[in-house]
Amino acid sequence: MSEIKILHLGVEEYSTVFEKMKKLQERRIEDEITDTLIFVTHPEVVTLGPKAVRDGVEIEDYQVFETD
């Protein structure tokens, strides 16, 4: 059975957690760490994937993040 590291981060900003997640992903790809499960709460945000189209869509009151 594989080992899984569990992180309980509490409440953090989305951008902070996203950066942590990307660093963990890089380390996992390089097989430097085991799988990681992250538990976190962040303020409401809107995420836009690479194929998202914003034509005519106005997003107010939320931070917007482009993701891969």
Coordinates of N, CA and C in Angstrom, one line a residue:
M1 N 0.8 -1.2 0.0 CA 0.0 0.0 0.0 C 0.9 1.2 0.0
S2 N 0.5 2.2 -0.8 CA 1.3 3.5 -0.9 C 1.1 4.4 0.3
E3 N 2.1 5.1 0.6 CA 2.0 6.1 1.7 C 1.4 7.4 1.1
I4 N 0.6 8.1 1.9 CA 0.1 9.4 1.5 C 0.3 10.4 2.6
K5 N 0.9 11.5 2.3 CA 1.1 12.6 3.3 C -0.2 13.5 3.3
I6 N -0.7 13.8 4.5 CA -1.9 14.6 4.6 C -1.5 15.9 5.2
L7 N -1.9 17.0 4.5 CA -1.6 18.4 5.0 C -3.0 19.0 5.4
H8 N -3.1 19.5 6.6 CA -4.2 20.3 7.0 C -3.8 21.7 7.1
L9 N -4.1 22.5 6.1 CA -3.6 23.9 6.1 C -4.5 24.9 6.7
G10 N -5.7 24.5 7.1 CA -6.6 25.5 7.7 C -7.2 26.5 6.6
V11 N -7.2 27.8 7.0 CA -7.7 28.8 6.1 C -6.5 29.5 5.5
E12 N -6.4 29.6 4.2 CA -5.3 30.3 3.5 C -5.8 30.9 2.2
E13 N -5.1 31.9 1.7 CA -5.5 32.5 0.4 C -5.3 31.4 -0.7
Y14 N -6.1 31.5 -1.7 CA -6.0 30.6 -2.9 C -4.7 30.7 -3.5
S15 N -4.2 31.9 -3.7 CA -2.9 32.0 -4.4 C -1.7 31.4 -3.7
T16 N -1.8 31.5 -2.3 CA -0.7 30.9 -1.5 C -0.8 29.3 -1.6
V17 N -2.0 28.8 -1.5 CA -2.1 27.3 -1.6 C -1.8 26.8 -3.0
F18 N -2.1 27.6 -4.1 CA -1.8 27.2 -5.4 C -0.3 27.1 -5.6
E19 N 0.4 28.1 -5.1 CA 1.9 28.0 -5.2 C 2.4 26.8 -4.5
K20 N 1.9 26.5 -3.3 CA 2.4 25.3 -2.5 C 2.1 24.1 -3.3
M21 N 0.9 24.0 -3.9 CA 0.5 22.8 -4.7 C 1.4 22.6 -5.9
K22 N 1.7 23.7 -6.6 CA 2.6 23.6 -7.7 C 4.0 23.1 -7.4
K23 N 4.5 23.6 -6.2 CA 5.8 23.1 -5.8 C 5.8 21.6 -5.4
L24 N 4.7 21.2 -4.7 CA 4.5 19.8 -4.3 C 4.4 19.0 -5.6
Q25 N 3.7 19.5 -6.6 CA 3.5 18.7 -7.8 C 4.9 18.5 -8.5
E26 N 5.7 19.5 -8.6 CA 7.0 19.4 -9.2 C 7.9 18.4 -8.4
R27 N 7.8 18.4 -7.1 CA 8.6 17.4 -6.3 C 8.1 16.0 -6.5
R28 N 6.7 15.9 -6.7 CA 6.1 14.6 -6.9 C 6.5 14.0 -8.2
I29 N 6.5 14.9 -9.2 CA 6.9 14.4 -10.6 C 8.4 13.9 -10.6
E30 N 9.2 14.6 -9.8 CA 10.6 14.2 -9.7 C 10.8 13.0 -8.7
D31 N 9.7 12.5 -8.2 CA 9.7 11.3 -7.3 C 10.5 11.6 -6.0
E32 N 10.5 12.9 -5.6 CA 11.1 13.3 -4.3 C 10.2 13.1 -3.1
I33 N 8.9 13.1 -3.3 CA 8.0 13.0 -2.2 C 6.9 12.0 -2.6
T34 N 6.2 11.6 -1.6 CA 5.0 10.6 -1.9 C 3.8 11.5 -2.2
D35 N 2.7 10.8 -2.5 CA 1.4 11.5 -2.8 C 1.0 12.3 -1.6
T36 N 0.4 13.5 -1.9 CA 0.0 14.4 -0.9 C -1.5 14.8 -1.0
L37 N -2.2 14.8 0.1 CA -3.6 15.2 0.1 C -3.7 16.4 0.9
I38 N -4.2 17.5 0.3 CA -4.3 18.8 0.9 C -5.7 19.1 1.4
F39 N -5.9 19.4 2.6 CA -7.2 19.9 3.1 C -7.0 21.4 3.4
V40 N -7.8 22.3 2.8 CA -7.7 23.7 3.0 C -9.0 24.4 2.7
T41 N -9.2 25.5 3.3 CA -10.4 26.4 3.1 C -9.8 27.7 2.6
H42 N -10.3 28.2 1.5 CA -9.9 29.5 1.0 C -11.1 30.3 0.6
P43 N -11.0 31.6 0.6 CA -12.1 32.5 0.2 C -12.6 32.1 -1.2
E44 N -13.8 32.4 -1.5 CA -14.4 32.1 -2.8 C -13.6 32.8 -3.9
V45 N -13.3 32.0 -5.0 CA -12.6 32.6 -6.1 C -13.2 32.0 -7.4
V46 N -12.9 32.6 -8.5 CA -13.2 32.0 -9.8 C -11.9 31.6 -10.5
T47 N -11.9 30.3 -10.9 CA -10.7 29.8 -11.7 C -11.1 29.6 -13.1
L48 N -10.2 30.0 -14.0 CA -10.4 29.9 -15.4 C -9.3 29.0 -16.0
G49 N -9.8 27.9 -16.7 CA -8.9 27.0 -17.3 C -8.3 27.6 -18.6
P50 N -7.4 26.9 -19.3 CA -6.8 27.3 -20.5 C -7.8 27.6 -21.6
K51 N -8.9 26.9 -21.6 CA -9.9 27.0 -22.7 C -11.0 27.9 -22.4
A52 N -10.9 28.6 -21.2 CA -12.0 29.5 -20.8 C -12.2 30.7 -21.7
V53 N -13.4 31.1 -22.0 CA -13.7 32.2 -22.8 C -14.4 33.2 -21.9
R54 N -13.9 34.5 -21.8 CA -14.5 35.5 -20.9 C -15.4 36.5 -21.7
D55 N -15.6 36.2 -23.0 CA -16.4 37.2 -23.8 C -17.7 37.5 -23.2
G56 N -17.8 38.8 -22.8 CA -19.1 39.3 -22.2 C -19.4 38.9 -20.8
V57 N -18.5 38.1 -20.2 CA -18.7 37.7 -18.8 C -18.0 38.6 -17.9
E58 N -18.7 39.2 -17.0 CA -18.1 40.1 -16.0 C -18.2 39.4 -14.6
I59 N -17.0 39.4 -14.0 CA -16.9 38.7 -12.7 C -16.5 39.8 -11.7
E60 N -17.5 40.0 -10.8 CA -17.3 41.0 -9.8 C -17.3 40.4 -8.4
D61 N -16.7 41.0 -7.5 CA -16.7 40.6 -6.1 C -15.9 39.3 -5.8
Y62 N -15.2 38.8 -6.8 CA -14.4 37.6 -6.6 C -13.0 37.8 -7.2
Q63 N -12.0 37.2 -6.6 CA -10.7 37.2 -7.3 C -10.7 36.1 -8.4
V64 N -10.1 36.4 -9.5 CA -10.0 35.5 -10.7 C -8.6 35.0 -10.9
F65 N -8.5 33.7 -11.0 CA -7.2 33.1 -11.2 C -7.2 32.2 -12.5
E66 N -6.2 32.4 -13.3 CA -6.1 31.5 -14.5 C -5.3 30.3 -14.1
T67 N -5.7 29.1 -14.4 CA -5.1 27.9 -14.0 C -4.7 27.1 -15.3
D68 N -3.9 26.1 -15.0 CA -3.5 25.2 -16.2 C -4.4 24.0 -16.2

